[in-house]
Every structure is written in structure tokens, then in C-alpha cells.
Short mmCIF file of C-alpha atoms in Angstrom, two decimals:
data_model
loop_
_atom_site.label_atom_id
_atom_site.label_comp_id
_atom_site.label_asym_id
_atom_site.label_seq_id
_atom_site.Cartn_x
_atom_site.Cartn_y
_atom_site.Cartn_z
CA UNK A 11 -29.96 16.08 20.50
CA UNK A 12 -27.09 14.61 17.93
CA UNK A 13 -25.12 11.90 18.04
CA UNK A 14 -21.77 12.00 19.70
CA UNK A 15 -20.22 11.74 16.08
CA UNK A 16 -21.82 14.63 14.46
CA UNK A 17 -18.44 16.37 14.91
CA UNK A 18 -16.63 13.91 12.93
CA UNK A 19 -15.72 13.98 9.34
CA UNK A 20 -14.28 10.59 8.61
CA UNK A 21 -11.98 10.08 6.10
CA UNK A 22 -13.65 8.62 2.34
CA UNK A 23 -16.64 7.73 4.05
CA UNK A 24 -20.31 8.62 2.45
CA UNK A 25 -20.91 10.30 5.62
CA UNK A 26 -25.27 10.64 4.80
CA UNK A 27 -24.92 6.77 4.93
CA UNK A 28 -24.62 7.77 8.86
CA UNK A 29 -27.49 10.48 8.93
CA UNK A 30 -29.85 7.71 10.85
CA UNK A 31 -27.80 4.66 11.82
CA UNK A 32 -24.51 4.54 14.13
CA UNK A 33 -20.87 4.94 13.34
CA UNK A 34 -19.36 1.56 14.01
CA UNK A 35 -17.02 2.43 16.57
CA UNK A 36 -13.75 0.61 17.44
CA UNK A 37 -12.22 0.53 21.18
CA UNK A 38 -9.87 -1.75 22.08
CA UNK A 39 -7.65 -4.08 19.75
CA UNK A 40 -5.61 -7.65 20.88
CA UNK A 41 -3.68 -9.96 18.59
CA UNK A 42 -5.42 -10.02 14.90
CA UNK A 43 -9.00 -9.08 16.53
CA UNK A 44 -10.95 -5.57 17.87
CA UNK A 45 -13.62 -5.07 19.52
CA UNK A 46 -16.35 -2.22 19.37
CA UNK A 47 -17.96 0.05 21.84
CA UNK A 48 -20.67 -2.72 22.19
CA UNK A 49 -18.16 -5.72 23.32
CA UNK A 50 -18.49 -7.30 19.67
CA UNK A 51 -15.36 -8.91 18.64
CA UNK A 52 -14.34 -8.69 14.54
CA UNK A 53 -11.47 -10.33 13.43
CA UNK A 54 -8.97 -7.41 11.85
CA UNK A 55 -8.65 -8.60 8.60
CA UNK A 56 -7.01 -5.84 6.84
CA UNK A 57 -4.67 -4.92 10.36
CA UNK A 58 -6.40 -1.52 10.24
CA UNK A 59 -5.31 -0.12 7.35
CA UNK A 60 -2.59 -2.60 5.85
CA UNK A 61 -0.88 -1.33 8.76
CA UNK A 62 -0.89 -2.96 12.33
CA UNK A 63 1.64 -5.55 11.19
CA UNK A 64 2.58 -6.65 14.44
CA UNK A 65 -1.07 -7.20 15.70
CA UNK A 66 -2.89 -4.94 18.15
CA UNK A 67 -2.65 -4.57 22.02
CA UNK A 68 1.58 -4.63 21.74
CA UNK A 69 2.25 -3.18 25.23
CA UNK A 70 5.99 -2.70 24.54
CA UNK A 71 5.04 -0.41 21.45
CA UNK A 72 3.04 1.85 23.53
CA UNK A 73 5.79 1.97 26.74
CA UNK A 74 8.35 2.83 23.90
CA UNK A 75 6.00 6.07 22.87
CA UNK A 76 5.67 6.83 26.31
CA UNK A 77 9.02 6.62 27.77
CA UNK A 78 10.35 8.86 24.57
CA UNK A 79 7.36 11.63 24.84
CA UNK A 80 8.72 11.78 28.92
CA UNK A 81 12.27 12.27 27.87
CA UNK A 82 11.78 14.43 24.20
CA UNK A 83 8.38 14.99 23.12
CA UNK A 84 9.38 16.63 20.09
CA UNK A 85 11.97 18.34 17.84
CA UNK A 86 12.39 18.97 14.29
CA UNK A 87 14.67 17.38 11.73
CA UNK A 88 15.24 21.04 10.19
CA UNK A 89 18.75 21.26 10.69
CA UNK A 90 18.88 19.55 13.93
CA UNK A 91 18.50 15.74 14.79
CA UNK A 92 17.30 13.70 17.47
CA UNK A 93 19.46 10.38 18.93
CA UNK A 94 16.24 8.00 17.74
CA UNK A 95 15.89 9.53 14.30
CA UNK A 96 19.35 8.86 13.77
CA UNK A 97 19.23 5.47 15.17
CA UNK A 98 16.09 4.44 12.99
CA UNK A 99 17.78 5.81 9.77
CA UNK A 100 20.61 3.69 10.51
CA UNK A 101 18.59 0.44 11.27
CA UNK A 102 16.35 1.07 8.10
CA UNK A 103 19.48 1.47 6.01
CA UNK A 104 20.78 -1.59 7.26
CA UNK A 105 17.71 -3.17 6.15
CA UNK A 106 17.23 -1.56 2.84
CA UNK A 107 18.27 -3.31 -0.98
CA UNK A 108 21.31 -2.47 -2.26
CA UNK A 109 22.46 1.80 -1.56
CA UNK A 110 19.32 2.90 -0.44
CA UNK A 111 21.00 4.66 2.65
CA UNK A 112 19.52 8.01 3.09
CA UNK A 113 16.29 8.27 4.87
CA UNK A 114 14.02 11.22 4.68
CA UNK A 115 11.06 11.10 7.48
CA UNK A 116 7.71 11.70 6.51
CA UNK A 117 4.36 11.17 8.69
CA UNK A 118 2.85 8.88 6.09
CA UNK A 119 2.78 7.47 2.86
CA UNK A 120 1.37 10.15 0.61
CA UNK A 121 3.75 12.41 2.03
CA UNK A 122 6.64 10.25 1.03
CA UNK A 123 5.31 9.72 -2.50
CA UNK A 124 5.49 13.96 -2.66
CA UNK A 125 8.93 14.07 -1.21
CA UNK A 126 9.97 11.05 -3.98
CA UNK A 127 8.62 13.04 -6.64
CA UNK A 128 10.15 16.51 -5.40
CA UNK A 129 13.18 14.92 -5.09
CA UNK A 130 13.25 13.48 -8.29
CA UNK A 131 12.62 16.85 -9.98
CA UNK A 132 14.68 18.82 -7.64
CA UNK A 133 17.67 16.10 -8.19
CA UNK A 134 17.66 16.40 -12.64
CA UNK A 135 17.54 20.31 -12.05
CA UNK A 136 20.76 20.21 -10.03
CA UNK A 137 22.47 17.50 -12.20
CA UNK A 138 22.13 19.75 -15.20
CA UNK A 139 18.49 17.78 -16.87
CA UNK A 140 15.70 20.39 -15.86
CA UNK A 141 13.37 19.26 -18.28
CA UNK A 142 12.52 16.16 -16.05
CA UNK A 143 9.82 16.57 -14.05
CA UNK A 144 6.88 13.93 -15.50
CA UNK A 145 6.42 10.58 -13.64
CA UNK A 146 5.09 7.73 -15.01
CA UNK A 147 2.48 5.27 -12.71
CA UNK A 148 0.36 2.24 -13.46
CA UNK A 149 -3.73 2.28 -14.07
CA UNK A 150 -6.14 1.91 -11.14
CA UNK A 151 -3.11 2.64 -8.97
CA UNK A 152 -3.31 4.34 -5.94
CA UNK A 153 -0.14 6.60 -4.85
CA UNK A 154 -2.17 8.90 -2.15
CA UNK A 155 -4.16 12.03 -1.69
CA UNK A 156 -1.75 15.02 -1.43
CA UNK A 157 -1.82 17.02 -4.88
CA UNK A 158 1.50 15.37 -6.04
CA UNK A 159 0.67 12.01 -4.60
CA UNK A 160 -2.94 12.13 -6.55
CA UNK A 161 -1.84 13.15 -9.80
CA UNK A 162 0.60 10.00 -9.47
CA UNK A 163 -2.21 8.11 -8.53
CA UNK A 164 -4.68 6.27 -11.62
CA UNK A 165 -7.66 6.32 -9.96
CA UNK A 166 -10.19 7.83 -12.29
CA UNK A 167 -13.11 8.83 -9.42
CA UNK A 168 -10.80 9.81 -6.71
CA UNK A 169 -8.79 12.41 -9.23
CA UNK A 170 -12.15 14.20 -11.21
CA UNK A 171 -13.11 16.75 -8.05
CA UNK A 172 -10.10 17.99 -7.65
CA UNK A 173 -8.42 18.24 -11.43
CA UNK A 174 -6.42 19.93 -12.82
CA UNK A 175 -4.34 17.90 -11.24
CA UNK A 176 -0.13 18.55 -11.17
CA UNK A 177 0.56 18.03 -14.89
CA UNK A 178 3.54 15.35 -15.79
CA UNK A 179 1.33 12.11 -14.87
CA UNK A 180 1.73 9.55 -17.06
CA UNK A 181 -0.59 6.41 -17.20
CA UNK A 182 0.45 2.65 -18.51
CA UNK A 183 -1.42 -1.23 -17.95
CA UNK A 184 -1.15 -2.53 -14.71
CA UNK A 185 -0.04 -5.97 -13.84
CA UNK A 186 -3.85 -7.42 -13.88
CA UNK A 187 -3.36 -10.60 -15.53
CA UNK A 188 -7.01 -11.97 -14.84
CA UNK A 189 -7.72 -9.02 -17.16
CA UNK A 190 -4.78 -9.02 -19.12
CA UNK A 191 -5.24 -7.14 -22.82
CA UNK A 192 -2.53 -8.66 -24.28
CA UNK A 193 -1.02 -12.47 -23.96
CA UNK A 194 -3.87 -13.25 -21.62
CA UNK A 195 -2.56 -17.12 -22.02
CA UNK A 196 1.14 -16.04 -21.38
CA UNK A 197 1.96 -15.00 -18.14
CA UNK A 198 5.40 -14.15 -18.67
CA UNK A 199 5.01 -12.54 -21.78
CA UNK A 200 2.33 -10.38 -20.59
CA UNK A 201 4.71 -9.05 -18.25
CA UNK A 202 7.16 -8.21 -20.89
CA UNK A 203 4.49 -6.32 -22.66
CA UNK A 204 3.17 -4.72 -19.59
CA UNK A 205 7.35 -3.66 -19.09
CA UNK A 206 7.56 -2.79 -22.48
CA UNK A 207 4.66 -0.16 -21.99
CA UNK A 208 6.81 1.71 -19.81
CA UNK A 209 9.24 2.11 -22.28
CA UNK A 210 6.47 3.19 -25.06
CA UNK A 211 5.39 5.75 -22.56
CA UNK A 212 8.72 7.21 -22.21
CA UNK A 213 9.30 7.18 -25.90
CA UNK A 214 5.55 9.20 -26.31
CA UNK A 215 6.65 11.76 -23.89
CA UNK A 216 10.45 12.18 -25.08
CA UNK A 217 13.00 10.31 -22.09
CA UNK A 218 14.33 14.22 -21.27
CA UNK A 219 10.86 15.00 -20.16
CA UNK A 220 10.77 11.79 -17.46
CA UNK A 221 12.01 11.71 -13.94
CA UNK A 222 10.26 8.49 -12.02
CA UNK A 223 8.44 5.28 -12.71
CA UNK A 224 6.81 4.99 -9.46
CA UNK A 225 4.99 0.99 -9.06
CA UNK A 226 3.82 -1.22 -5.76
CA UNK A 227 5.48 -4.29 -5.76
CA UNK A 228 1.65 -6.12 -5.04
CA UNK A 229 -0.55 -3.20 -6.54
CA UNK A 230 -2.96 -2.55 -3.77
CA UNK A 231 -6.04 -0.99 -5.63
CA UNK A 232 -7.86 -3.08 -8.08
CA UNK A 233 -7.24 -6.31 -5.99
CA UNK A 234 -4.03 -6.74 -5.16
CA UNK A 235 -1.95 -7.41 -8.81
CA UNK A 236 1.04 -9.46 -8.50
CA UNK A 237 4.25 -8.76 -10.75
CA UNK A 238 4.66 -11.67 -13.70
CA UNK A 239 8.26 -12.99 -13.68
CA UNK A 240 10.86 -10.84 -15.04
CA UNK A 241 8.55 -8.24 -15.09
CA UNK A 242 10.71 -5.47 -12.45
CA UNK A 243 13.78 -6.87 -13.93
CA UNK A 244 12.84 -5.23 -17.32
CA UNK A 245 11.56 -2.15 -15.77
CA UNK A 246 14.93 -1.73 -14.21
CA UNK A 247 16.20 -2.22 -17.08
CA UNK A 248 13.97 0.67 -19.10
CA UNK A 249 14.55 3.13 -16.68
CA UNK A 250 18.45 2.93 -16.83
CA UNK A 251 18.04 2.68 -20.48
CA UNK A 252 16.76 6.05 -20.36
CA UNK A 253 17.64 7.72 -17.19
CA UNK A 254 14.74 7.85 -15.75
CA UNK A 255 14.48 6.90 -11.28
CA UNK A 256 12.41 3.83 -10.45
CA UNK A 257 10.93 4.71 -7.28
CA UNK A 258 9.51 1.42 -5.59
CA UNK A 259 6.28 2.39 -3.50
CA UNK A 260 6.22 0.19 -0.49
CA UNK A 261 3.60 2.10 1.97
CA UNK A 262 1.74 -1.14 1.95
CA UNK A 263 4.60 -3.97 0.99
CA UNK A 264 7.22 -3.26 3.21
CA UNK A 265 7.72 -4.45 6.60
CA UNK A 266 7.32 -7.78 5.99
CA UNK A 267 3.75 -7.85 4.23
CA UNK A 268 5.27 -10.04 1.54
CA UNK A 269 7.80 -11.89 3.29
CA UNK A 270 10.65 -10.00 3.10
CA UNK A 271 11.29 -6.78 4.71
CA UNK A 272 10.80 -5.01 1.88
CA UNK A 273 9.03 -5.76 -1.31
CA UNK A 274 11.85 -4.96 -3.78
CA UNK A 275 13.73 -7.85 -2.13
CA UNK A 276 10.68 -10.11 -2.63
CA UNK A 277 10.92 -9.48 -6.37
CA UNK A 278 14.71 -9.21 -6.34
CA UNK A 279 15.04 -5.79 -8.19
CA UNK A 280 17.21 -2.59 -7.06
CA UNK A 281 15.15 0.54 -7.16
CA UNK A 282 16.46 4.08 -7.02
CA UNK A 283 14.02 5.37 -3.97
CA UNK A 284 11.70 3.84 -1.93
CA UNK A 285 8.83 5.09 -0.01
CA UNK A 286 7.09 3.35 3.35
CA UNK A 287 5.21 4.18 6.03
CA UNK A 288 1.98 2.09 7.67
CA UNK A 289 3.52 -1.15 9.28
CA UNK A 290 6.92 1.50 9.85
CA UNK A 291 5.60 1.39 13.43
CA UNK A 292 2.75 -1.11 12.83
CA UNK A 293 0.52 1.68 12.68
CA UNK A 294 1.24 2.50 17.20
CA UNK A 295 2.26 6.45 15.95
CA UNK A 296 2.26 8.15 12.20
CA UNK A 297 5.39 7.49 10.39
CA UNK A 298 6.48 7.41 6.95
CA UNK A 299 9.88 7.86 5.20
CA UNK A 300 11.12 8.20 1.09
CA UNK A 301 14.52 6.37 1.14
CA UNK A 302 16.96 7.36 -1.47
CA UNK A 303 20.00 5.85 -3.19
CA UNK A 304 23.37 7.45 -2.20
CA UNK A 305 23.87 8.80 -5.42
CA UNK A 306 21.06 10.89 -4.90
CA UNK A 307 21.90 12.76 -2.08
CA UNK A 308 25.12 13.62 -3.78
CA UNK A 309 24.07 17.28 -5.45
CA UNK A 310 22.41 18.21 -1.98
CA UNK A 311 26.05 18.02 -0.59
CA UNK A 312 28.34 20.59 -2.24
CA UNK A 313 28.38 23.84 -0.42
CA UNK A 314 25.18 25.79 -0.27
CA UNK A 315 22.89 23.12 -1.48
CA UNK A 316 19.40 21.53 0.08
CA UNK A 317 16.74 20.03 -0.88
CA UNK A 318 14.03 22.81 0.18
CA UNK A 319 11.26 20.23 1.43
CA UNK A 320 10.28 19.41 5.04
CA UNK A 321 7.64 18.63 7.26
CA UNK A 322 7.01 19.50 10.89
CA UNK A 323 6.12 16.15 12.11
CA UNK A 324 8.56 14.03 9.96
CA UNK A 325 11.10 12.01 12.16
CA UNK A 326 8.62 12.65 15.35
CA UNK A 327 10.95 11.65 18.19
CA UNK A 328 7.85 9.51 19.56
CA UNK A 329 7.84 7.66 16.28
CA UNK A 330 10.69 7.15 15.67
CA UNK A 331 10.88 5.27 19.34
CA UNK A 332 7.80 3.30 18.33
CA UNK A 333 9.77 2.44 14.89
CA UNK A 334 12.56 1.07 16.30
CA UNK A 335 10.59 -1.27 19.01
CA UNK A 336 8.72 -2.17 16.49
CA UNK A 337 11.97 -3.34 14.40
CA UNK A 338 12.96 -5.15 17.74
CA UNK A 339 9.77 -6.89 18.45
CA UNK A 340 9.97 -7.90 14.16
CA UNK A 341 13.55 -9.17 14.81
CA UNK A 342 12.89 -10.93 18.14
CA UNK A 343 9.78 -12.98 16.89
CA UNK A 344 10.78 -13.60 13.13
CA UNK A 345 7.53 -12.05 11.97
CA UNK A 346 9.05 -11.93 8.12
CA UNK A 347 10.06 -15.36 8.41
CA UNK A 348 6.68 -15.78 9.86
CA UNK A 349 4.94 -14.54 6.99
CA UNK A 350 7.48 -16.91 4.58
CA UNK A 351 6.13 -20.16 6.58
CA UNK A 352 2.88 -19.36 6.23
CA UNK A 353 1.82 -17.26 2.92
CA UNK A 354 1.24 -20.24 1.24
CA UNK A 355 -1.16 -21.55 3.41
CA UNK A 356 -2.92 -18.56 3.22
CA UNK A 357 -2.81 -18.85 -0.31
CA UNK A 358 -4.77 -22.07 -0.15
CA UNK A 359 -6.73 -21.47 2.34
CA UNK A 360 -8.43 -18.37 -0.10
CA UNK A 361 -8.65 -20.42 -2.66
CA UNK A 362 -10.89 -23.18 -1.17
CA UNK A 363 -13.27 -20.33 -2.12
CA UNK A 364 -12.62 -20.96 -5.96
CA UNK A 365 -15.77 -23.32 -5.48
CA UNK A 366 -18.24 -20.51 -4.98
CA UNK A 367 -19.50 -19.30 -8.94
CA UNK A 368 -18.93 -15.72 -7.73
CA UNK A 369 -15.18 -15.86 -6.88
CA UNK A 370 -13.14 -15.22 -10.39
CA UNK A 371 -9.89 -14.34 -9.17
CA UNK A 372 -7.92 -15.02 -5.62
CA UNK A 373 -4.64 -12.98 -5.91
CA UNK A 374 -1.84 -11.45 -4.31
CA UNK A 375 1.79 -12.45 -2.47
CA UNK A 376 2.53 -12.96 1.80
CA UNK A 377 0.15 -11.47 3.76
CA UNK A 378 -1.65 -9.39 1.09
CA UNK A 379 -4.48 -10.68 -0.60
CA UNK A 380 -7.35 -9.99 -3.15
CA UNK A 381 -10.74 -12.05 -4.36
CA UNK A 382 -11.93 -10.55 -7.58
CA UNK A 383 -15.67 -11.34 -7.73
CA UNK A 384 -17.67 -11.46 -10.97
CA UNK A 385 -20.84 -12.14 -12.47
CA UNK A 386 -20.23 -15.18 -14.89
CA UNK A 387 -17.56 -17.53 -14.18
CA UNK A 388 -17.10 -18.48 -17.54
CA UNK A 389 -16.86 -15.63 -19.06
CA UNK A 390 -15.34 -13.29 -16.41
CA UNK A 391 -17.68 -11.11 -16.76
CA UNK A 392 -17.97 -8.53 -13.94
CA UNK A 393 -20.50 -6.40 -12.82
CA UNK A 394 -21.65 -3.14 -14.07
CA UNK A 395 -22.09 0.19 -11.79
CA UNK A 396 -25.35 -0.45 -10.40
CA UNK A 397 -24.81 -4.24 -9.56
CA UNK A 398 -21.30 -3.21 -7.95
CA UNK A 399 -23.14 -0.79 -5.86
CA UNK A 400 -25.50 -2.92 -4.94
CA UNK A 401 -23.01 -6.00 -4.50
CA UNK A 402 -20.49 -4.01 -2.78
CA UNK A 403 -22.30 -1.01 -0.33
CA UNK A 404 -25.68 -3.02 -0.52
CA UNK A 405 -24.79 -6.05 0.58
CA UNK A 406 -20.76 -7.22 1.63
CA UNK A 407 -19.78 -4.47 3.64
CA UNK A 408 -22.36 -4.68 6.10
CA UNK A 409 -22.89 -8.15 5.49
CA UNK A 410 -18.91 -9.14 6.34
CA UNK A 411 -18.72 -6.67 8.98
CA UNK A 412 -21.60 -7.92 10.96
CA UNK A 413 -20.63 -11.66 10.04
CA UNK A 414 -17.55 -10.47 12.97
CA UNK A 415 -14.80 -9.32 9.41
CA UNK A 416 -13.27 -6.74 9.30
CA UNK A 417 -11.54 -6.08 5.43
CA UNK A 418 -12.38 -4.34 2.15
CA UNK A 419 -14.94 -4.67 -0.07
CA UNK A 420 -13.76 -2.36 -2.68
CA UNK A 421 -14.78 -1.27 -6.71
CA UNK A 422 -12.28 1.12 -7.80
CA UNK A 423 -11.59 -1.35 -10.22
CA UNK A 424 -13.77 -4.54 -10.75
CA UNK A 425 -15.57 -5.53 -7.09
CA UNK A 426 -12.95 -7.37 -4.88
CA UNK A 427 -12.42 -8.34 -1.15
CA UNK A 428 -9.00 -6.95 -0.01
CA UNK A 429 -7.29 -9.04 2.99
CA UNK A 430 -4.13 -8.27 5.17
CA UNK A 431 -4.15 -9.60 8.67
CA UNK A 432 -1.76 -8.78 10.96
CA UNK A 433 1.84 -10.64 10.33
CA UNK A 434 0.64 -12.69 13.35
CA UNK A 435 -2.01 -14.71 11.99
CA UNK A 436 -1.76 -18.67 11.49
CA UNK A 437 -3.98 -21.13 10.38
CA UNK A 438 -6.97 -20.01 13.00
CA UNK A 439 -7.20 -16.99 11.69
CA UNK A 440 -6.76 -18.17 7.69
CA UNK A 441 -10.18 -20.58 8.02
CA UNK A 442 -11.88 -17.89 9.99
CA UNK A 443 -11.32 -15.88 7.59
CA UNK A 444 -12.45 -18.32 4.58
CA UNK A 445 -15.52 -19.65 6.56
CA UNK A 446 -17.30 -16.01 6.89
CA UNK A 447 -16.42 -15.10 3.44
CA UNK A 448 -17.94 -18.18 2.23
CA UNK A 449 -20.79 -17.55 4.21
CA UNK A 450 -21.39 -14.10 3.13
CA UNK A 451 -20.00 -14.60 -0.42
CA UNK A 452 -22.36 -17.58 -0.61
CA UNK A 453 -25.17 -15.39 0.10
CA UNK A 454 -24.12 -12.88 -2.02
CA UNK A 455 -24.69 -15.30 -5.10
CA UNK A 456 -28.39 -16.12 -4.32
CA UNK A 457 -28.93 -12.06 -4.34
CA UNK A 458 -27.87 -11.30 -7.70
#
């Protein structure tokens, strides 16, 4: 007889690992914790998928989905609306930097990053600038899955089965200043450089080729790579220097996982589009949007015009209920204001763990968090295939999953543990959190 998940094909998951053993299965979820099918309780360190911002078990999420799927289960946003897709536009574009005021619902994130990048090459064909259609994106960045979304993304072992890729993706430094190439003793400087390589990018590929710089605010893969000071400020500044959109990728940093509502605000710079999704509707029904400047929207206006994209689920009516108790449960506990008070503490809390000699790096901004892990302290020097295999799948996984924590353990760029609790989580949840990795990381030293 099988198992009960022989059916299941789970999503980037070595799915022989599961040929003898169980599928750790999830069933119920309250506050910042879940618990699985055997009544074991794992504090949700990542909130799912850096998604469940407003903690798990929120009844009034789930009564929203269900009192919208009694009165409209579903309609489509091709050519018609819906009273709560036009009510969560207008609260998101209340929310939104500067004249990002058109909202374009998606079902997640990679789908938004397609729709940013369609738009931007639909957008210079119908201004007159058809030759710009190449985006540039940061190394070890990671953009999403769909064709479009992949070939934006930099990371080298998700991108080699399926190439050729869309051609146009351009590739620059990150923001990885534990790594840094260049003024590795100047912070701010090193950002200027890292800016500047946008620039030199543009300049190698002629500025009438480029449409978009698309960049996270807090790049998620590789650990979680703050921006230096200044550093989106001169970005801004190379883009409008050469025309190019600066599309501001927020599936992860928006909705308060930094402290503001949106990451752009965090680092105070005005991009042309942005694209969400994830904590949207903290993750209670799939939603995702690419939000656009005004100015955009303009050529899709005149008689005659549209922007030929769409997707049959984007603006679900049940979603977009969930989205907008979800914005009334955010405004009505100050979860962003939340994540202000305490981000700091969290801060220090992770790096108690500095003290352990396999804990390089402890990075990040709010509620998003990485621990780079390496072999020497002194030298920084990290760990080559083999020993990240054996660190990573070997060892921490199981090891922090089984210690009752749930987060990443991750090697698409040097080994690091990814956190992102829920926007709920205080202090508890903070030395929880730092007491099983120091536990686990602890043992993870006298292994190698």
C-alpha cells in the first residue's frame, strides 16, 4: 500500500528524500505557532512562507472569505469589476509612495514580476522607445518561477534546467556587504559602487535597450541583504538619468515586514512600479498585485488602447475580501507600528548568537532576518558544496525542525538561516527563537 502522499508533488522539494520517511504534515495554525498531524507544536518562524503576517488562526480573515464566496464567488477583472476589487485598489493606493495609484491584480508574486516586466516593455513600445525590453536584477536574487519572472531572477541552479531563458536579463553585485568585493571597510561607499554598477550595466547594454531595474528592498535570497545608505537614492537617480523604470519588488517587504507598509517607504525612495503579494492577505487566500505610477497607465488610455495581459484569478472577489480585512485587522492593531517597537529587539536578540564560532553574519531590517554561517570566523570563510550539503540537508533542517522551528536553512548563496515570524511576535517568541538556534547551531559546530 502507499502512503497517503504519494499523490503529491510538493513544490522545490527533493521528493526521493520522502521515498521511506513521512511528509511532515501541518494541520492547524494559532498566533506565531502550528501544529502537525501528530499534536507537535513548532513555532512558525518564517510565517509560512514570509507570508502569514498577521499570525495564524485569524477567525475574522476566514469569515471575510466566507461571507464574500456566499454573496460573489467569482468574476473576472476582464472588462468588468467587482465592488471589493475596487475597494482594495483604492485602499492600496492610499497606502502606496508617492503616484503609485493603479493596481493590477495578480494571484502571486511571480505573476506580478511578469505583469511589471510586460508592462514595462509594452509601455516604451507605445511611448515611441521599442527597443526597450532588457531588465536589469541583482546576483543571487530571486524574482520567481514563471519564464519572465526566472530570467529576472540570479539564481544560477534554479535557472540551468530550464534555459534558454527570456533573453534581456541583466546581472549586477548585490547589496552583500559581509561579502562585499569592493570597499569591504566602507559601508557607504560600497553602496555607491554597488549603485554605480547599475549604471555600468546600462552603459554595457546601450540605455535604449533597458526598460526596468527590478531590486527587493531586504534581498531575500542569499540571507537577507540590507540596502547601505544612499544606496536606492542613487539608483533612483540612474534610472531617471537614463530612462529606464525602477520597479521595487516587495512580494516579501511589503505589508509591514520592515516596518512600514511598504519597503520603499522604509528606505525613503519613489519607485516607478511595485509588485506584492504574500502578507497582501497574510497568506488566508492567493493574492498578488504590480502597482504602477500614474504616468504609466497614461498610453493604455487613448482610444483603442490595452495592455493585452490578464489572468483568470487576478482580483479573486474572495481575495480581495480577505485583503481588505486583513488591511483592517493591520490598521486596528498597529501591526507596522508593531514591527517599529520591536525590530530592534529582534535585532539583538539574533545577535546574542554572535558568540557561537559558526555564526559570521546576522542581517536584515523589521521582521526579516538572516544568520550567515561559515566555517572560520576569522577569515569568513564559508563552506564548500559538500560541507553545505551536509551542514544544511544533513544536519539543520531536520535538526531545527524537530528542535519545535520552523524557518529556512538555505545555500543558494553561502549557508544561512532565514527568519520572519509573524508581525505578531514579541520578546517570547524572539528568545525562543535564539535559544533553539543556539542549541542546534551549537551542535552544528561540534559536527564539522
Amino acid at each position: 500500500m502507499g502512503k497517503e502522499t504519494d499523490h503529491l508533488w510538493m513544490h522545490f522539494t527533493r521528493m526521493g528524500a520522502y521515498r521511506e520517511g513521512s511528509v511532515p504534515t501541518i494541520v492547524r495554525g494559532e498566533g506565531t505557532y502550528v501544529w502537525d498531524s501528530n499534536g507537535k507544536r513548532y513555532l512558525d518562524g518564517l510565517a509560512g512562507l514570509f507570508t502569514v503576517n498577521a499570525g495564524h488562526g485569524r477567525a475574522e480573515l476566514a469569515d471575510a472569505a466566507a461571507k464574500q464566496a456566499h454573496e460573489l464567488a467569482y468574476f473576472p477583472l476582464w472588462s468588468y469589476a467587482h465592488p471589493k476589487a475596487i475597494e482594495l485598489a483604492g485602499r492600496i493606493a492610499e497606502l502606496t509612495p508617492g503616484d503609485l495609484n493603479r493596481v493590477f491584480f495578480t494571484t502571486g508574486g511571480s505573476e506580478a514580476v511578469e505583469s511589471a516586466w510586460k508592462l514595462a516593455r509594452s509601455y516604451f513600445k507605445k511611448v515611441g522607445q521599442p527597443l526597450r525590453h532588457k531588465v536589469v536584477s541583482r546576483y543571487l536574487a530571486y524574482h520567481g518561477t514563471s519564464m519572465g519572472a526566472l530570467s529576472i531572477t540570479g539564481v544560477p541552479a534554479f535557472r540551468a534546467e530550464f534555459e534558454p531563458l527570456v533573453p534581456g536579463g541583466i546581472k549586477v553585485p548585490n547589496t552583500n556587504f559581509y561579502r562585499a568585493p569592493e570597499h569591504g571597510d566602507d559601508y557607504e561607499a560600497f553602496g555607491v559602487w554597488a549603485a554605480e554598477e547599475i549604471a555600468r550595466a546600462i552603459e554595457r547594454e546601450g540605455p535604449e535597450t533597458v526598460a526596468a531595474v527590478f531590486l527587493e528592498p531586504v534581498q531575500n535570497a542569499g540571507g537577507c541583504f540590507p540596502a547601505p545608505p544612499g544606496y536606492f537614492q542613487r539608483v533612483r537617480e540612474i534610472c531617471d538619468r537614463y530612462g529606464v523604470l525602477l520597479v521595487s519588488d516587495e512580494v516579501i517587504c511589503s505589508w509591514g515586514r520592515l516596518g512600514e507598509y511598504f519597503g520603499a517607504q522604509y528606505y525613503g525612495y519613489q519607485p516607478d512600479i511595485i509588485t506584492t503579494a504574500k502578507g497582501m492577505t497574510s497568506g488566508y487566500s492567493p493574492l498578488g498585485a504590480m502597482i504602477a505610477s500614474d504616468r504609466l497607465i497614461e498610453p493604455f488610455l487613448a482610444d483603442g488602447q490595452m495592455f493585452a495581459h490578464g489572468i483568470t484569478f487576478g482580483g479573486h472577489p474572495v481575495s480581495c475580501a480577505v485583503g481588505l480585512a486583513n488591511l483592517d485587522l493591520f490598521e486596528r492593531e498597529g501591526l507596522v507600528g508593531h514591527v517599529r517597537e520591536h525590530a530592534p529587539a529582534f535585532r539583538a536578540t539574533l545577535e546574542k548568537l554572535y558568540d557561537l564560532p559558526i555564526v559570521g553574519d546576522v542581517r536584515g531590517e523589521g521582521y526579516f532576518y538572516g544568520i550567515e554561517l561559515v566555517k572560520d570566523k576569522a577569515t569568513r570563510e564559508t563552506f564548500n558544496a559538500e560541507e553545505s550539503e551536509r551542514l544544511i540537508r544533513g544536519f539543520l533542517s531536520g535538526a531545527l525542525f524537530e528542535a519545535g522551528l520552523y524557518c529556512r536553512a538555505d545555500d543558494r548563496g553561502d549557508p544561512v538561516i532565514q527568519l520572519s515570524p509573524a508581525l505578531t511576535a514579541t520578546q517570547q517568541q524572539f528568545d525562543e527563537i535564539e535559544q533553539i538556534l543556539r542549541d542546534v547551531l551549537t551542535r552544528a559546530s561540534s559536527l564539522l
